[in-house]
Amino acid sequence: MEKDKKMPPSYDEEVFEAAFSEFWESRECDDLNWVLYDLIKAAYAAGYKAAGGEPPEYRRRVRVSWTVKEGEES
């Protein structure tokens, strides 16, 4: 980080990293990752079709979450 660059007073790296880690392990993050995957795959299929190809029929893969929190099953 540059010496002259200041972070906002509310920024605490440890607090941020802990909160991000908790989010990263959450079901919501898993769901968002699948939404992003679906968008990227749809964009790729559209490009494939625009180039003259016929993409295979889209079938969403079964989602398996490996995240298990204490007292909770995925």
PDB file of N, CA and C in Angstrom:
ATOM      1  N   MET A   1       0.842  -1.172   0.000  1.00  0.00           N
ATOM      2  CA  MET A   1       0.000   0.000   0.000  1.00  0.00           C
ATOM      3  C   MET A   1       0.886   1.234   0.000  1.00  0.00           C
ATOM      4  N   GLU A   2       0.464   2.280  -0.720  1.00  0.00           N
ATOM      5  CA  GLU A   2       1.234   3.511  -0.779  1.00  0.00           C
ATOM      6  C   GLU A   2       1.265   4.176   0.586  1.00  0.00           C
ATOM      7  N   LYS A   3       2.389   4.818   0.899  1.00  0.00           N
ATOM      8  CA  LYS A   3       2.553   5.462   2.199  1.00  0.00           C
ATOM      9  C   LYS A   3       1.547   6.584   2.421  1.00  0.00           C
ATOM     10  N   ASP A   4       1.266   7.385   1.386  1.00  0.00           N
ATOM     11  CA  ASP A   4       0.390   8.550   1.534  1.00  0.00           C
ATOM     12  C   ASP A   4      -1.087   8.195   1.460  1.00  0.00           C
ATOM     13  N   LYS A   5      -1.397   7.020   1.000  1.00  0.00           N
ATOM     14  CA  LYS A   5      -2.796   6.621   0.853  1.00  0.00           C
ATOM     15  C   LYS A   5      -3.353   6.231   2.218  1.00  0.00           C
ATOM     16  N   LYS A   6      -4.456   6.857   2.601  1.00  0.00           N
ATOM     17  CA  LYS A   6      -5.064   6.594   3.901  1.00  0.00           C
ATOM     18  C   LYS A   6      -6.339   5.786   3.707  1.00  0.00           C
ATOM     19  N   MET A   7      -6.588   4.902   4.634  1.00  0.00           N
ATOM     20  CA  MET A   7      -7.815   4.119   4.613  1.00  0.00           C
ATOM     21  C   MET A   7      -8.861   4.878   5.426  1.00  0.00           C
ATOM     22  N   PRO A   8     -10.138   4.672   5.110  1.00  0.00           N
ATOM     23  CA  PRO A   8     -11.178   5.329   5.910  1.00  0.00           C
ATOM     24  C   PRO A   8     -11.047   4.915   7.367  1.00  0.00           C
ATOM     25  N   PRO A   9     -11.420   5.797   8.284  1.00  0.00           N
ATOM     26  CA  PRO A   9     -11.262   5.481   9.707  1.00  0.00           C
ATOM     27  C   PRO A   9     -12.015   4.227  10.139  1.00  0.00           C
ATOM     28  N   SER A  10     -13.095   3.878   9.428  1.00  0.00           N
ATOM     29  CA  SER A  10     -13.891   2.716   9.828  1.00  0.00           C
ATOM     30  C   SER A  10     -13.297   1.395   9.323  1.00  0.00           C
ATOM     31  N   TYR A  11     -12.246   1.452   8.509  1.00  0.00           N
ATOM     32  CA  TYR A  11     -11.681   0.232   7.939  1.00  0.00           C
ATOM     33  C   TYR A  11     -10.799  -0.476   8.950  1.00  0.00           C
ATOM     34  N   ASP A  12     -11.116  -1.714   9.206  1.00  0.00           N
ATOM     35  CA  ASP A  12     -10.311  -2.556  10.090  1.00  0.00           C
ATOM     36  C   ASP A  12     -10.122  -3.871   9.342  1.00  0.00           C
ATOM     37  N   GLU A  13      -8.907  -4.145   8.927  1.00  0.00           N
ATOM     38  CA  GLU A  13      -8.634  -5.309   8.087  1.00  0.00           C
ATOM     39  C   GLU A  13      -9.074  -6.616   8.742  1.00  0.00           C
ATOM     40  N   GLU A  14      -8.828  -6.767  10.019  1.00  0.00           N
ATOM     41  CA  GLU A  14      -9.212  -8.014  10.704  1.00  0.00           C
ATOM     42  C   GLU A  14     -10.726  -8.186  10.729  1.00  0.00           C
ATOM     43  N   VAL A  15     -11.449  -7.102  10.998  1.00  0.00           N
ATOM     44  CA  VAL A  15     -12.912  -7.167  11.023  1.00  0.00           C
ATOM     45  C   VAL A  15     -13.434  -7.485   9.627  1.00  0.00           C
ATOM     46  N   PHE A  16     -12.876  -6.825   8.609  1.00  0.00           N
ATOM     47  CA  PHE A  16     -13.287  -7.073   7.236  1.00  0.00           C
ATOM     48  C   PHE A  16     -13.044  -8.521   6.843  1.00  0.00           C
ATOM     49  N   GLU A  17     -11.843  -9.025   7.110  1.00  0.00           N
ATOM     50  CA  GLU A  17     -11.495 -10.393   6.728  1.00  0.00           C
ATOM     51  C   GLU A  17     -12.374 -11.411   7.446  1.00  0.00           C
ATOM     52  N   ALA A  18     -12.685 -11.165   8.714  1.00  0.00           N
ATOM     53  CA  ALA A  18     -13.555 -12.083   9.455  1.00  0.00           C
ATOM     54  C   ALA A  18     -14.964 -12.084   8.859  1.00  0.00           C
ATOM     55  N   ALA A  19     -15.474 -10.902   8.543  1.00  0.00           N
ATOM     56  CA  ALA A  19     -16.821 -10.815   7.964  1.00  0.00           C
ATOM     57  C   ALA A  19     -16.856 -11.445   6.579  1.00  0.00           C
ATOM     58  N   PHE A  20     -15.814 -11.194   5.781  1.00  0.00           N
ATOM     59  CA  PHE A  20     -15.772 -11.774   4.442  1.00  0.00           C
ATOM     60  C   PHE A  20     -15.664 -13.289   4.515  1.00  0.00           C
ATOM     61  N   SER A  21     -14.869 -13.805   5.419  1.00  0.00           N
ATOM     62  CA  SER A  21     -14.718 -15.245   5.582  1.00  0.00           C
ATOM     63  C   SER A  21     -16.057 -15.886   5.950  1.00  0.00           C
ATOM     64  N   GLU A  22     -16.790 -15.231   6.840  1.00  0.00           N
ATOM     65  CA  GLU A  22     -18.108 -15.749   7.232  1.00  0.00           C
ATOM     66  C   GLU A  22     -19.056 -15.758   6.032  1.00  0.00           C
ATOM     67  N   PHE A  23     -19.036 -14.672   5.247  1.00  0.00           N
ATOM     68  CA  PHE A  23     -19.871 -14.615   4.047  1.00  0.00           C
ATOM     69  C   PHE A  23     -19.449 -15.691   3.049  1.00  0.00           C
ATOM     70  N   TRP A  24     -18.148 -15.868   2.845  1.00  0.00           N
ATOM     71  CA  TRP A  24     -17.622 -16.825   1.872  1.00  0.00           C
ATOM     72  C   TRP A  24     -18.119 -18.240   2.160  1.00  0.00           C
ATOM     73  N   GLU A  25     -18.300 -18.573   3.419  1.00  0.00           N
ATOM     74  CA  GLU A  25     -18.752 -19.910   3.819  1.00  0.00           C
ATOM     75  C   GLU A  25     -20.271 -20.035   3.884  1.00  0.00           C
ATOM     76  N   SER A  26     -20.993 -18.975   3.522  1.00  0.00           N
ATOM     77  CA  SER A  26     -22.446 -18.977   3.679  1.00  0.00           C
ATOM     78  C   SER A  26     -23.178 -19.568   2.472  1.00  0.00           C
ATOM     79  N   ARG A  27     -24.396 -19.943   2.696  1.00  0.00           N
ATOM     80  CA  ARG A  27     -25.273 -20.445   1.638  1.00  0.00           C
ATOM     81  C   ARG A  27     -25.547 -19.351   0.605  1.00  0.00           C
ATOM     82  N   GLU A  28     -25.662 -18.099   1.076  1.00  0.00           N
ATOM     83  CA  GLU A  28     -25.903 -16.980   0.174  1.00  0.00           C
ATOM     84  C   GLU A  28     -24.776 -16.836  -0.839  1.00  0.00           C
ATOM     85  N   CYS A  29     -23.551 -17.012  -0.401  1.00  0.00           N
ATOM     86  CA  CYS A  29     -22.409 -16.927  -1.313  1.00  0.00           C
ATOM     87  C   CYS A  29     -22.457 -18.071  -2.328  1.00  0.00           C
ATOM     88  N   ASP A  30     -22.808 -19.262  -1.872  1.00  0.00           N
ATOM     89  CA  ASP A  30     -22.953 -20.396  -2.789  1.00  0.00           C
ATOM     90  C   ASP A  30     -24.001 -20.076  -3.856  1.00  0.00           C
ATOM     91  N   ASP A  31     -25.131 -19.525  -3.419  1.00  0.00           N
ATOM     92  CA  ASP A  31     -26.197 -19.181  -4.362  1.00  0.00           C
ATOM     93  C   ASP A  31     -25.733 -18.128  -5.358  1.00  0.00           C
ATOM     94  N   LEU A  32     -25.020 -17.124  -4.894  1.00  0.00           N
ATOM     95  CA  LEU A  32     -24.516 -16.083  -5.793  1.00  0.00           C
ATOM     96  C   LEU A  32     -23.523 -16.647  -6.801  1.00  0.00           C
ATOM     97  N   ASN A  33     -22.687 -17.573  -6.362  1.00  0.00           N
ATOM     98  CA  ASN A  33     -21.737 -18.185  -7.291  1.00  0.00           C
ATOM     99  C   ASN A  33     -22.463 -18.944  -8.388  1.00  0.00           C
ATOM    100  N   TRP A  34     -23.564 -19.620  -8.065  1.00  0.00           N
ATOM    101  CA  TRP A  34     -24.334 -20.318  -9.090  1.00  0.00           C
ATOM    102  C   TRP A  34     -25.008 -19.351 -10.041  1.00  0.00           C
ATOM    103  N   VAL A  35     -25.471 -18.202  -9.528  1.00  0.00           N
ATOM    104  CA  VAL A  35     -26.067 -17.186 -10.402  1.00  0.00           C
ATOM    105  C   VAL A  35     -25.016 -16.684 -11.388  1.00  0.00           C
ATOM    106  N   LEU A  36     -23.810 -16.395 -10.896  1.00  0.00           N
ATOM    107  CA  LEU A  36     -22.731 -15.946 -11.782  1.00  0.00           C
ATOM    108  C   LEU A  36     -22.391 -17.014 -12.819  1.00  0.00           C
ATOM    109  N   TYR A  37     -22.325 -18.263 -12.394  1.00  0.00           N
ATOM    110  CA  TYR A  37     -22.049 -19.362 -13.316  1.00  0.00           C
ATOM    111  C   TYR A  37     -23.106 -19.417 -14.418  1.00  0.00           C
ATOM    112  N   ASP A  38     -24.369 -19.317 -14.034  1.00  0.00           N
ATOM    113  CA  ASP A  38     -25.460 -19.358 -15.011  1.00  0.00           C
ATOM    114  C   ASP A  38     -25.362 -18.198 -16.003  1.00  0.00           C
ATOM    115  N   LEU A  39     -25.031 -16.996 -15.514  1.00  0.00           N
ATOM    116  CA  LEU A  39     -24.896 -15.837 -16.403  1.00  0.00           C
ATOM    117  C   LEU A  39     -23.753 -16.017 -17.388  1.00  0.00           C
ATOM    118  N   ILE A  40     -22.623 -16.493 -16.906  1.00  0.00           N
ATOM    119  CA  ILE A  40     -21.462 -16.696 -17.779  1.00  0.00           C
ATOM    120  C   ILE A  40     -21.761 -17.766 -18.827  1.00  0.00           C
ATOM    121  N   LYS A  41     -22.405 -18.847 -18.411  1.00  0.00           N
ATOM    122  CA  LYS A  41     -22.730 -19.916 -19.356  1.00  0.00           C
ATOM    123  C   LYS A  41     -23.733 -19.438 -20.398  1.00  0.00           C
ATOM    124  N   ALA A  42     -24.727 -18.646 -19.993  1.00  0.00           N
ATOM    125  CA  ALA A  42     -25.706 -18.118 -20.937  1.00  0.00           C
ATOM    126  C   ALA A  42     -25.046 -17.160 -21.927  1.00  0.00           C
ATOM    127  N   ALA A  43     -24.133 -16.331 -21.459  1.00  0.00           N
ATOM    128  CA  ALA A  43     -23.418 -15.410 -22.356  1.00  0.00           C
ATOM    129  C   ALA A  43     -22.557 -16.184 -23.342  1.00  0.00           C
ATOM    130  N   TYR A  44     -21.891 -17.215 -22.882  1.00  0.00           N
ATOM    131  CA  TYR A  44     -21.062 -18.038 -23.766  1.00  0.00           C
ATOM    132  C   TYR A  44     -21.933 -18.724 -24.822  1.00  0.00           C
ATOM    133  N   ALA A  45     -23.069 -19.255 -24.400  1.00  0.00           N
ATOM    134  CA  ALA A  45     -23.970 -19.928 -25.345  1.00  0.00           C
ATOM    135  C   ALA A  45     -24.497 -18.935 -26.376  1.00  0.00           C
ATOM    136  N   ALA A  46     -24.791 -17.696 -25.965  1.00  0.00           N
ATOM    137  CA  ALA A  46     -25.265 -16.677 -26.904  1.00  0.00           C
ATOM    138  C   ALA A  46     -24.181 -16.342 -27.927  1.00  0.00           C
ATOM    139  N   GLY A  47     -22.950 -16.221 -27.479  1.00  0.00           N
ATOM    140  CA  GLY A  47     -21.839 -15.964 -28.389  1.00  0.00           C
ATOM    141  C   GLY A  47     -21.616 -17.115 -29.342  1.00  0.00           C
ATOM    142  N   TYR A  48     -21.724 -18.315 -28.841  1.00  0.00           N
ATOM    143  CA  TYR A  48     -21.564 -19.526 -29.643  1.00  0.00           C
ATOM    144  C   TYR A  48     -22.616 -19.554 -30.755  1.00  0.00           C
ATOM    145  N   LYS A  49     -23.860 -19.217 -30.364  1.00  0.00           N
ATOM    146  CA  LYS A  49     -24.957 -19.216 -31.333  1.00  0.00           C
ATOM    147  C   LYS A  49     -24.772 -18.094 -32.358  1.00  0.00           C
ATOM    148  N   ALA A  50     -24.322 -16.923 -31.904  1.00  0.00           N
ATOM    149  CA  ALA A  50     -24.098 -15.791 -32.808  1.00  0.00           C
ATOM    150  C   ALA A  50     -23.004 -16.102 -33.824  1.00  0.00           C
ATOM    151  N   ALA A  51     -22.073 -16.971 -33.454  1.00  0.00           N
ATOM    152  CA  ALA A  51     -20.987 -17.346 -34.368  1.00  0.00           C
ATOM    153  C   ALA A  51     -21.411 -18.436 -35.346  1.00  0.00           C
ATOM    154  N   GLY A  52     -22.672 -18.850 -35.266  1.00  0.00           N
ATOM    155  CA  GLY A  52     -23.181 -19.822 -36.223  1.00  0.00           C
ATOM    156  C   GLY A  52     -23.308 -21.234 -35.690  1.00  0.00           C
ATOM    157  N   GLY A  53     -22.909 -21.453 -34.458  1.00  0.00           N
ATOM    158  CA  GLY A  53     -23.021 -22.792 -33.871  1.00  0.00           C
ATOM    159  C   GLY A  53     -24.338 -22.952 -33.140  1.00  0.00           C
ATOM    160  N   GLU A  54     -24.654 -24.150 -32.835  1.00  0.00           N
ATOM    161  CA  GLU A  54     -25.851 -24.432 -32.037  1.00  0.00           C
ATOM    162  C   GLU A  54     -25.380 -25.049 -30.729  1.00  0.00           C
ATOM    163  N   PRO A  55     -25.465 -24.279 -29.641  1.00  0.00           N
ATOM    164  CA  PRO A  55     -24.996 -24.825 -28.363  1.00  0.00           C
ATOM    165  C   PRO A  55     -25.888 -25.981 -27.909  1.00  0.00           C
ATOM    166  N   PRO A  56     -25.339 -26.890 -27.135  1.00  0.00           N
ATOM    167  CA  PRO A  56     -26.172 -27.975 -26.614  1.00  0.00           C
ATOM    168  C   PRO A  56     -27.245 -27.414 -25.689  1.00  0.00           C
ATOM    169  N   GLU A  57     -28.293 -28.179 -25.502  1.00  0.00           N
ATOM    170  CA  GLU A  57     -29.372 -27.757 -24.617  1.00  0.00           C
ATOM    171  C   GLU A  57     -28.802 -27.500 -23.228  1.00  0.00           C
ATOM    172  N   TYR A  58     -29.177 -26.374 -22.661  1.00  0.00           N
ATOM    173  CA  TYR A  58     -28.663 -26.014 -21.338  1.00  0.00           C
ATOM    174  C   TYR A  58     -29.387 -26.789 -20.259  1.00  0.00           C
ATOM    175  N   ARG A  59     -28.615 -27.456 -19.448  1.00  0.00           N
ATOM    176  CA  ARG A  59     -29.150 -28.153 -18.277  1.00  0.00           C
ATOM    177  C   ARG A  59     -28.305 -27.752 -17.092  1.00  0.00           C
ATOM    178  N   ARG A  60     -28.932 -27.145 -16.114  1.00  0.00           N
ATOM    179  CA  ARG A  60     -28.197 -26.737 -14.921  1.00  0.00           C
ATOM    180  C   ARG A  60     -27.772 -27.975 -14.156  1.00  0.00           C
ATOM    181  N   ARG A  61     -26.528 -27.978 -13.771  1.00  0.00           N
ATOM    182  CA  ARG A  61     -26.013 -29.104 -13.003  1.00  0.00           C
ATOM    183  C   ARG A  61     -26.569 -29.069 -11.581  1.00  0.00           C
ATOM    184  N   VAL A  62     -26.608 -30.216 -10.966  1.00  0.00           N
ATOM    185  CA  VAL A  62     -27.091 -30.306  -9.597  1.00  0.00           C
ATOM    186  C   VAL A  62     -26.090 -29.621  -8.676  1.00  0.00           C
ATOM    187  N   ARG A  63     -26.589 -28.772  -7.830  1.00  0.00           N
ATOM    188  CA  ARG A  63     -25.729 -28.038  -6.916  1.00  0.00           C
ATOM    189  C   ARG A  63     -25.478 -28.878  -5.671  1.00  0.00           C
ATOM    190  N   VAL A  64     -24.227 -28.952  -5.313  1.00  0.00           N
ATOM    191  CA  VAL A  64     -23.846 -29.643  -4.089  1.00  0.00           C
ATOM    192  C   VAL A  64     -23.051 -28.658  -3.247  1.00  0.00           C
ATOM    193  N   SER A  65     -23.546 -28.381  -2.069  1.00  0.00           N
ATOM    194  CA  SER A  65     -22.838 -27.452  -1.189  1.00  0.00           C
ATOM    195  C   SER A  65     -22.004 -28.256  -0.210  1.00  0.00           C
ATOM    196  N   TRP A  66     -20.757 -27.878  -0.099  1.00  0.00           N
ATOM    197  CA  TRP A  66     -19.854 -28.548   0.830  1.00  0.00           C
ATOM    198  C   TRP A  66     -19.774 -27.799   2.155  1.00  0.00           C
ATOM    199  N   THR A  67     -20.523 -26.698   2.257  1.00  0.00           N
ATOM    200  CA  THR A  67     -20.484 -25.883   3.460  1.00  0.00           C
ATOM    201  C   THR A  67     -21.443 -26.457   4.498  1.00  0.00           C
ATOM    202  N   VAL A  68     -20.924 -26.832   5.635  1.00  0.00           N
ATOM    203  CA  VAL A  68     -21.753 -27.314   6.728  1.00  0.00           C
ATOM    204  C   VAL A  68     -21.329 -26.562   7.980  1.00  0.00           C
ATOM    205  N   LYS A  69     -22.273 -25.856   8.556  1.00  0.00           N
ATOM    206  CA  LYS A  69     -22.002 -25.137   9.806  1.00  0.00           C
ATOM    207  C   LYS A  69     -22.535 -25.986  10.956  1.00  0.00           C
ATOM    208  N   GLU A  70     -21.975 -25.774  12.100  1.00  0.00           N
ATOM    209  CA  GLU A  70     -22.367 -26.544  13.279  1.00  0.00           C
ATOM    210  C   GLU A  70     -23.860 -26.413  13.501  1.00  0.00           C
ATOM    211  N   GLY A  71     -24.535 -27.548  13.655  1.00  0.00           N
ATOM    212  CA  GLY A  71     -25.972 -27.560  13.907  1.00  0.00           C
ATOM    213  C   GLY A  71     -26.807 -27.325  12.665  1.00  0.00           C
ATOM    214  N   GLU A  72     -26.187 -27.360  11.491  1.00  0.00           N
ATOM    215  CA  GLU A  72     -26.900 -27.071  10.252  1.00  0.00           C
ATOM    216  C   GLU A  72     -26.406 -28.004   9.161  1.00  0.00           C
ATOM    217  N   GLU A  73     -27.307 -28.521   8.357  1.00  0.00           N
ATOM    218  CA  GLU A  73     -26.919 -29.381   7.258  1.00  0.00           C
ATOM    219  C   GLU A  73     -27.226 -28.695   5.964  1.00  0.00           C
ATOM    220  N   SER A  74     -26.391 -28.911   4.935  1.00  0.00           N
ATOM    221  CA  SER A  74     -26.648 -28.338   3.609  1.00  0.00           C
ATOM    222  C   SER A  74     -27.343 -29.340   2.745  1.00  0.00           C
TER     223      SER A  74
END
